[in-house]
Coordinates of C-alpha atoms and ligand atoms in Angstrom, one line a residue:
M198 CA 0.0 0.0 0.0
A199 CA 1.3 3.4 -0.9
D200 CA 1.1 5.3 2.4
E201 CA 1.9 2.5 4.8
L202 CA 4.1 2.8 7.8
I203 CA 5.9 -0.5 8.4
V204 CA 7.9 -0.9 11.6
D205 CA 9.6 -4.1 12.5
I206 CA 12.5 -3.4 14.8
E207 CA 14.5 -4.7 17.6
K208 CA 16.5 -2.6 19.9
R209 CA 18.4 -3.9 23.0
F210 CA 19.5 -1.7 25.8
S211 CA 22.5 -2.6 28.1
S212 CA 20.0 -2.9 30.9
G213 CA 18.7 -6.0 29.1
F214 CA 15.4 -4.3 28.1
V215 CA 14.4 -5.1 24.6
V216 CA 12.0 -3.2 22.4
A217 CA 10.8 -5.5 19.7
A218 CA 8.0 -3.6 17.9
D219 CA 6.4 -5.0 14.8
W220 CA 3.3 -3.5 13.0
S221 CA 2.2 -2.0 9.8
A222 CA -0.7 0.5 9.4
P223 CA -2.2 2.6 6.7
M224 CA -1.3 6.3 7.0
R225 CA -3.5 8.2 4.6
G226 CA -2.9 12.0 4.6
G227 CA -4.2 13.7 7.7
A228 CA -4.6 10.5 9.7
I229 CA -3.2 10.1 13.2
L230 CA -1.7 6.8 14.4
V231 CA -1.7 6.7 18.2
L232 CA 1.2 4.8 19.8
F233 CA -0.3 4.0 23.2
G234 CA 1.2 2.5 26.3
P235 CA 2.4 3.0 29.9
S236 CA 5.6 4.7 30.8
G237 CA 8.6 2.5 30.0
A238 CA 6.8 0.6 27.3
G239 CA 9.3 1.7 24.6
K240 CA 7.2 4.3 22.8
T241 CA 10.0 6.9 22.7
T242 CA 12.5 4.3 21.5
V243 CA 10.1 3.5 18.6
V244 CA 9.4 7.1 17.5
R245 CA 13.1 8.0 17.7
S246 CA 13.8 5.0 15.6
I247 CA 11.3 6.1 13.0
A248 CA 12.9 9.6 13.1
G249 CA 16.3 8.1 12.6
L250 CA 17.6 9.4 15.9
E251 CA 17.9 5.9 17.3
R252 CA 19.4 2.9 15.3
P253 CA 17.9 -0.5 16.1
E254 CA 20.1 -3.6 15.8
R255 CA 17.6 -5.4 13.6
G256 CA 14.7 -5.1 11.4
R257 CA 13.3 -2.4 9.0
I258 CA 11.3 0.7 8.8
Q259 CA 9.4 1.7 5.6
F260 CA 7.2 4.7 5.0
A261 CA 5.1 5.2 1.8
G262 CA 7.2 2.7 -0.1
D263 CA 10.6 4.2 1.0
T264 CA 13.0 2.2 3.1
W265 CA 14.4 4.2 5.9
F266 CA 16.1 1.4 7.7
D267 CA 16.8 -2.2 6.7
A268 CA 19.4 -4.0 8.8
D269 CA 19.7 -7.0 6.5
A270 CA 20.2 -4.9 3.4
Q271 CA 22.4 -2.5 5.3
R272 CA 20.2 0.5 4.4
W273 CA 20.0 3.6 6.5
T274 CA 18.5 6.9 5.6
E275 CA 19.8 9.9 7.4
P276 CA 17.3 11.6 9.7
Q277 CA 17.2 14.8 7.7
R278 CA 16.5 12.9 4.5
R279 CA 13.5 11.2 6.0
H280 CA 11.6 14.5 6.0
V281 CA 9.9 14.0 9.3
G282 CA 8.8 16.6 11.8
Y283 CA 9.3 15.9 15.5
V284 CA 7.7 17.5 18.5
G285 CA 8.6 16.2 22.0
Q286 CA 7.2 16.9 25.4
K287 CA 9.4 20.0 25.7
P288 CA 9.3 22.6 22.9
A289 CA 13.1 23.0 22.7
L290 CA 12.9 26.5 21.1
F291 CA 16.0 28.6 20.6
P292 CA 15.8 31.1 23.5
H293 CA 17.7 33.9 21.7
L294 CA 15.5 33.8 18.5
T295 CA 12.0 35.3 18.2
V296 CA 9.0 33.1 17.6
R297 CA 9.1 33.9 13.8
A298 CA 12.9 33.2 13.6
N299 CA 12.4 29.9 15.4
V300 CA 9.8 28.8 12.8
E301 CA 11.8 30.2 9.9
Y302 CA 14.9 28.3 11.1
A303 CA 13.2 25.1 9.8
L304 CA 12.9 26.8 6.3
S305 CA 16.6 27.4 5.5
D306 CA 16.0 25.8 2.0
Y307 CA 13.4 28.3 1.1
S308 CA 14.1 31.7 -0.6
P309 CA 13.8 34.7 1.9
T310 CA 10.5 35.8 0.5
E311 CA 9.0 32.3 0.5
R312 CA 10.5 31.7 4.0
A313 CA 8.7 34.8 5.4
R314 CA 5.5 33.9 3.7
R315 CA 5.5 30.3 4.9
G316 CA 6.6 31.4 8.4
D317 CA 3.5 33.7 8.6
E318 CA 1.3 31.0 7.3
M319 CA 2.5 28.5 9.9
L320 CA 2.1 31.0 12.8
A321 CA -1.5 31.7 11.6
L322 CA -2.2 28.0 11.4
V323 CA -1.3 27.5 15.1
E324 CA -3.1 30.7 16.0
L325 CA -0.1 32.7 17.0
A326 CA -0.1 35.3 14.1
E327 CA 0.4 38.1 16.6
Y328 CA 3.3 36.5 18.5
G329 CA 6.0 36.5 15.8
D330 CA 8.2 39.1 17.5
R331 CA 8.1 37.6 21.0
Y332 CA 10.8 35.5 22.5
P333 CA 10.2 32.0 23.9
R334 CA 10.5 33.2 27.5
E335 CA 7.4 35.5 26.9
L336 CA 5.2 32.5 26.0
S337 CA 3.1 30.2 28.1
S338 CA 4.1 26.5 27.8
G339 CA 1.0 25.9 25.6
Q340 CA 2.0 28.7 23.2
A341 CA 5.6 27.4 23.1
Q342 CA 4.4 24.0 22.1
R343 CA 2.3 25.6 19.3
V344 CA 5.5 27.3 18.1
A345 CA 7.3 23.9 18.2
L346 CA 4.4 22.4 16.1
A347 CA 4.6 25.3 13.6
R348 CA 8.3 24.7 13.2
A349 CA 7.9 21.0 12.8
I350 CA 5.3 21.3 10.0
A351 CA 6.8 24.3 8.3
P352 CA 9.0 22.4 5.8
Q353 CA 6.0 20.1 4.9
P354 CA 7.3 16.9 6.4
R355 CA 6.0 13.6 5.0
L356 CA 5.3 12.4 8.5
L357 CA 4.8 14.2 11.8
L358 CA 6.1 12.4 15.0
L359 CA 4.6 13.7 18.2
D360 CA 6.1 12.3 21.4
E361 CA 3.7 13.1 24.2
P362 CA 3.4 16.7 23.0
L363 CA 0.6 17.5 25.5
G364 CA 2.2 15.7 28.4
A365 CA 3.8 18.7 30.1
L366 CA 0.8 21.1 29.8
D367 CA -2.0 21.9 32.3
A368 CA -5.5 20.8 31.5
P369 CA -6.8 23.9 29.7
A370 CA -3.7 24.2 27.5
R371 CA -3.8 20.5 26.8
S372 CA -7.4 20.6 25.7
R373 CA -6.7 23.6 23.5
L374 CA -3.7 22.1 21.8
R375 CA -5.6 18.8 21.4
S376 CA -8.2 20.5 19.2
L377 CA -5.5 22.4 17.4
L378 CA -3.5 19.3 16.6
R379 CA -6.4 17.6 15.0
S380 CA -7.3 20.6 12.8
V381 CA -3.6 21.2 11.8
V382 CA -3.2 17.6 10.8
E383 CA -6.5 17.7 8.8
R384 CA -5.7 21.0 7.1
T385 CA -2.2 20.2 6.1
G386 CA -2.9 16.6 5.2
I387 CA 0.3 15.5 7.0
S388 CA -0.1 12.2 8.7
A389 CA 1.1 11.8 12.3
V390 CA 2.3 9.3 14.8
L391 CA 1.2 10.5 18.2
V392 CA 2.7 9.0 21.4
T393 CA 0.5 9.1 24.4
H394 CA -0.6 7.2 27.5
D395 CA -3.7 9.3 27.9
R396 CA -6.9 7.6 26.7
T397 CA -8.8 10.8 26.2
E398 CA -6.1 12.0 23.8
A399 CA -6.2 8.6 22.0
I400 CA -9.9 8.7 21.6
A401 CA -10.2 12.3 20.6
L402 CA -7.3 12.3 18.1
G403 CA -6.5 8.8 17.0
D404 CA -7.6 6.9 13.9
Q405 CA -5.4 3.8 14.1
M406 CA -3.9 2.7 17.4
V407 CA -0.9 0.6 18.3
V408 CA -0.7 -0.6 21.9
L409 CA 2.8 -1.1 23.3
A410 CA 3.5 -2.8 26.6
E411 CA 6.9 -3.9 27.9
G412 CA 8.6 -3.3 24.6
R413 CA 6.1 -5.4 22.6
V414 CA 3.1 -4.6 20.4
R415 CA 0.0 -6.0 21.9
Q416 CA -2.7 -4.8 19.5
V417 CA -3.1 -2.8 16.3
G418 CA -6.4 -1.5 15.0
P419 CA -8.8 1.4 14.7
V420 CA -8.9 3.2 18.0
L421 CA -12.5 2.3 18.9
E422 CA -11.9 -1.3 18.0
V423 CA -9.0 -1.5 20.5
F424 CA -11.0 0.1 23.3
R425 CA -14.1 -2.0 22.6
R426 CA -12.3 -5.3 22.0
P427 CA -8.9 -5.3 23.8
A428 CA -7.0 -8.3 22.5
D429 CA -6.0 -9.3 26.0
L430 CA -6.0 -8.4 29.6
V431 CA -2.8 -6.4 29.4
V432 CA -4.4 -4.2 26.7
A433 CA -7.7 -4.0 28.6
R434 CA -5.8 -2.8 31.7
S435 CA -3.7 -0.3 29.9
V436 CA -6.5 1.3 28.0
G437 CA -8.5 1.3 31.2
V438 CA -12.0 1.7 29.7
E439 CA -14.1 -1.1 28.2
S440 CA -17.0 0.7 26.6
V441 CA -16.6 3.6 24.2
V442 CA -20.0 4.5 22.7
P443 CA -20.3 7.1 19.9
A444 CA -23.3 9.3 21.0
R445 CA -24.9 12.5 20.1
I446 CA -25.7 15.3 22.5
A447 CA -29.5 15.7 22.6
G448 CA -29.9 18.2 25.4
A449 CA -29.6 18.8 29.1
E450 CA -31.8 17.9 32.1
D451 CA -31.4 18.5 35.8
G452 CA -27.8 19.5 35.2
L453 CA -27.0 16.3 33.3
V454 CA -26.2 16.0 29.7
L455 CA -28.5 13.8 27.7
L456 CA -27.0 11.7 25.0
K457 CA -28.7 9.6 22.3
V458 CA -27.4 6.4 20.9
G459 CA -30.2 5.2 18.6
D460 CA -33.2 4.9 20.9
A461 CA -31.2 4.7 24.0
T462 CA -30.5 7.6 26.3
I463 CA -27.3 8.1 28.3
R464 CA -27.2 10.6 31.1
A465 CA -23.8 12.0 31.9
V466 CA -22.3 14.7 34.2
A467 CA -20.2 16.8 31.9
V468 CA -17.3 17.8 34.0
E469 CA -14.0 18.5 32.2
P470 CA -15.1 18.1 28.6
V471 CA -18.0 20.5 28.9
E472 CA -15.8 23.3 27.7
D473 CA -15.0 21.3 24.6
I474 CA -18.7 20.7 24.0
E475 CA -19.6 24.4 24.5
I476 CA -16.8 25.6 22.3
D477 CA -17.9 23.2 19.6
R478 CA -21.6 23.2 19.4
Q479 CA -21.6 22.5 15.7
H480 CA -20.0 19.2 16.5
P481 CA -22.4 17.5 18.9
D482 CA -20.7 14.1 18.5
V483 CA -19.0 12.7 21.6
F484 CA -17.8 9.4 22.9
A485 CA -19.3 8.2 26.1
C486 CA -16.7 6.1 27.9
I487 CA -17.7 3.7 30.6
R488 CA -15.4 1.5 32.7
A489 CA -16.6 -2.0 33.2
E490 CA -16.3 -1.9 37.0
D491 CA -18.7 1.0 37.0
V492 CA -21.5 -1.1 35.5
V493 CA -23.8 -2.7 38.0
L494 CA -25.9 -5.6 36.7
Q495 CA -29.3 -6.4 38.0
R496 CA -31.8 -9.1 37.1
A497 CA -35.0 -7.3 37.9
A498 CA -36.3 -3.7 37.5
P499 CA -33.9 -1.4 39.4
S500 CA -34.6 0.2 42.7
N501 CA -31.3 2.0 43.1
A502 CA -32.3 5.6 42.5
S503 CA -28.7 7.1 42.7
A504 CA -27.7 5.4 39.4
R505 CA -29.2 7.7 36.8
N506 CA -28.8 5.3 33.9
H507 CA -30.7 2.0 33.7
W508 CA -30.5 0.2 30.4
S509 CA -32.4 -3.0 29.6
G510 CA -30.7 -5.4 27.4
R511 CA -29.5 -8.9 26.8
I512 CA -26.2 -10.6 27.6
V513 CA -24.4 -11.5 24.5
G514 CA -21.2 -12.8 25.9
V515 CA -19.4 -13.9 29.1
E516 CA -15.6 -14.3 29.4
S517 CA -14.0 -15.7 32.4
E518 CA -11.0 -14.1 34.0
G519 CA -10.8 -16.3 37.0
A520 CA -13.1 -15.2 39.8
I521 CA -14.0 -12.1 37.8
E522 CA -16.0 -12.3 34.6
R523 CA -16.4 -9.8 31.7
V524 CA -20.0 -9.7 30.6
T525 CA -20.9 -8.0 27.3
I526 CA -24.5 -6.7 27.1
D527 CA -26.4 -5.4 24.1
C528 CA -28.6 -2.6 25.4
G529 CA -29.0 -0.7 22.1
F530 CA -25.2 -0.3 22.2
P531 CA -22.5 -2.7 23.4
L532 CA -21.7 -2.4 27.1
V533 CA -19.1 -4.3 29.1
A534 CA -19.4 -5.1 32.8
L535 CA -17.2 -6.8 35.3
I536 CA -18.9 -9.0 37.8
T537 CA -17.7 -11.8 40.1
R538 CA -18.5 -15.2 39.0
Q539 CA -20.4 -15.8 42.2
A540 CA -22.7 -12.8 41.7
R541 CA -23.3 -13.7 38.1
E542 CA -24.3 -17.2 39.0
E543 CA -26.6 -16.0 41.8
L544 CA -28.3 -13.6 39.4
A545 CA -28.5 -16.4 36.7
L546 CA -26.9 -14.1 34.1
T547 CA -26.1 -16.4 31.3
T548 CA -25.7 -15.6 27.6
G549 CA -29.1 -14.6 26.2
A550 CA -30.5 -13.6 29.6
P551 CA -32.3 -10.3 30.0
V552 CA -30.5 -7.8 32.3
V553 CA -30.6 -4.3 33.5
A554 CA -27.3 -2.4 33.6
A555 CA -27.1 0.6 36.0
V556 CA -24.4 3.2 35.7
K557 CA -24.1 6.5 37.6
A558 CA -24.1 9.6 35.5
T559 CA -20.8 10.5 37.2
A560 CA -19.2 7.3 35.8
V561 CA -19.9 8.3 32.2
H562 CA -16.8 10.1 30.9
L563 CA -17.4 12.2 27.9
V564 CA -14.8 12.8 25.3
A565 CA -15.5 15.3 22.5
R566 CA -14.3 14.2 19.1
S567 CA -12.1 17.2 18.5
Ligands
LIG241 P1 8.4 5.1 26.9 O1 8.6 6.3 26.0 O2 7.3 4.2 26.5 O3 8.2 5.6 28.3 P2 11.2 4.5 26.4 O4 11.3 4.1 24.9 O5 11.6 5.8 26.7 O6 9.7 4.2 26.9 O7 12.0 3.5 27.3 C1 11.6 2.1 27.5 C2 12.7 1.5 28.3 O8 13.9 1.3 27.4 C3 13.2 2.2 29.5 O9 12.5 1.8 30.6 C4 14.6 1.7 29.6 O10 14.7 0.5 30.3 C5 15.1 1.5 28.2 N1 15.8 2.6 27.7 C6 15.4 3.6 26.9 N2 16.3 4.4 26.5 C7 17.5 3.9 27.1 C8 18.9 4.3 27.0 N3 19.3 5.4 26.4 N4 19.7 3.5 27.7 C9 19.3 2.4 28.4 N5 18.1 2.0 28.4 C10 17.1 2.7 27.8
LIG242 MG1 8.6 8.3 26.2

C-alpha cells in the first residue's frame, strides 16, 4: 500500500530491556496513528527509531514505499533525508530567537520571500499570528508547544512524529492544543504518529492505534476497536476503559447532559469536557466512555435511584478471567461489565438472559471528538 508505515525493529539496551516492535498500518494523509502504552513501554524508542535518531540492531522501517532502515540490506536513511517533523514533550525552542525566527529556522532551504510567507502562514495555522516578534520566555508553555508544532510542519514533512506533545501542559492548555493538533493535521494533510498514555487523547485524536507494553506490540487497529475489543487483559488494563460509545448530545436535564445512541439515552455529568462541547456546538458528537467496573448488573427492574442510567438489554457474551468475569451486554449499544462469578451465578446471568445495567451519571466520561 502506498502510504503505509511498516515498523519491524528490535533494539536492545544494556540494561537487558528489549524493544521488539512490529506492526504496519495505513497512514492516509491527515490520519493520526496513536502509539499508546504506559511509561517505560518503549514508545519513545520506537518514534526515535522512525525519526532516525535511534538505530535499532535489527529489522526495518518503511514509509510510503521508501525504506528508511533495513538492517539485512544495510540500508540507513539519514534523519534529515526522511523529512519527518518531530515534537517532543518540551518545545526546545532557541531562546535567543524570536518566535518567527524559530519557525523560519526550519525553512533554510526556502528563498527569503518564501520563508517569510511560509513562516507567517504557519504562525497563523497555530493561532499565533500576533506572536512572531516575541521571545520564547514570553510565551506560556502551551504557546511554546504551538511554536514547536509550527516549526515541525513548516518544511512540509512527510510524517509528523509527536512524542507526548501535550504531556507537560496543564488541563486547559492540553485541551486547546488537542483540538488544534487535529485541525492542523487535517488542514495540512500531513499524517502523524502520536505517542500518548492518555486515553482521552487517544480517543479524541486517533484513527489507528498501536498498543505497546513492555517493549512489545499487543494490539493494532482502529482506536474504537481497540477500546471495545482489547486483545488481551494487558491491553484492557492499559486502555482502562471497556465501553466507548459514539453518541450525540441531545440536550440537558437537571444539570445532566442527555446523549442519544439510537433509541437509548445516556445521562452524563459533563465535568471536564463541557468546555470542549460548549466551544464546539456545531460538533455534537461525543464518545461516552464507561469503565466495566462502574456497570452494575441487575436481574429485575432497578430500585437504586442514585444510578441515573438504567439500560435494559441482553447478555451477548461472558468471558471468564478467573473469579472475575467480563460480561458483554447489548442494550442498544455494546456495554461491558465486570462481575464476580459468584454474583453472576446468583443472578443467573447467562448468555441470552435479560439484564438491567445501571451506571451512575458521574461514571460516564465524555470525550469530545475534536
Ligand atoms: P516510553 O517512551 O514508553 O516511556 P522508552 O522508549 O523511553 O519508553 O524506554 C523504554 C525502556 O527502554 C526504558 O524503561 C529503559 O529500560 C530502556 N531505555 C530507553 N532508553 C534507554 C537508554 N538510552 N539507555 C538504556 N536504556 C534505555
Ligand atoms: Mg517516552
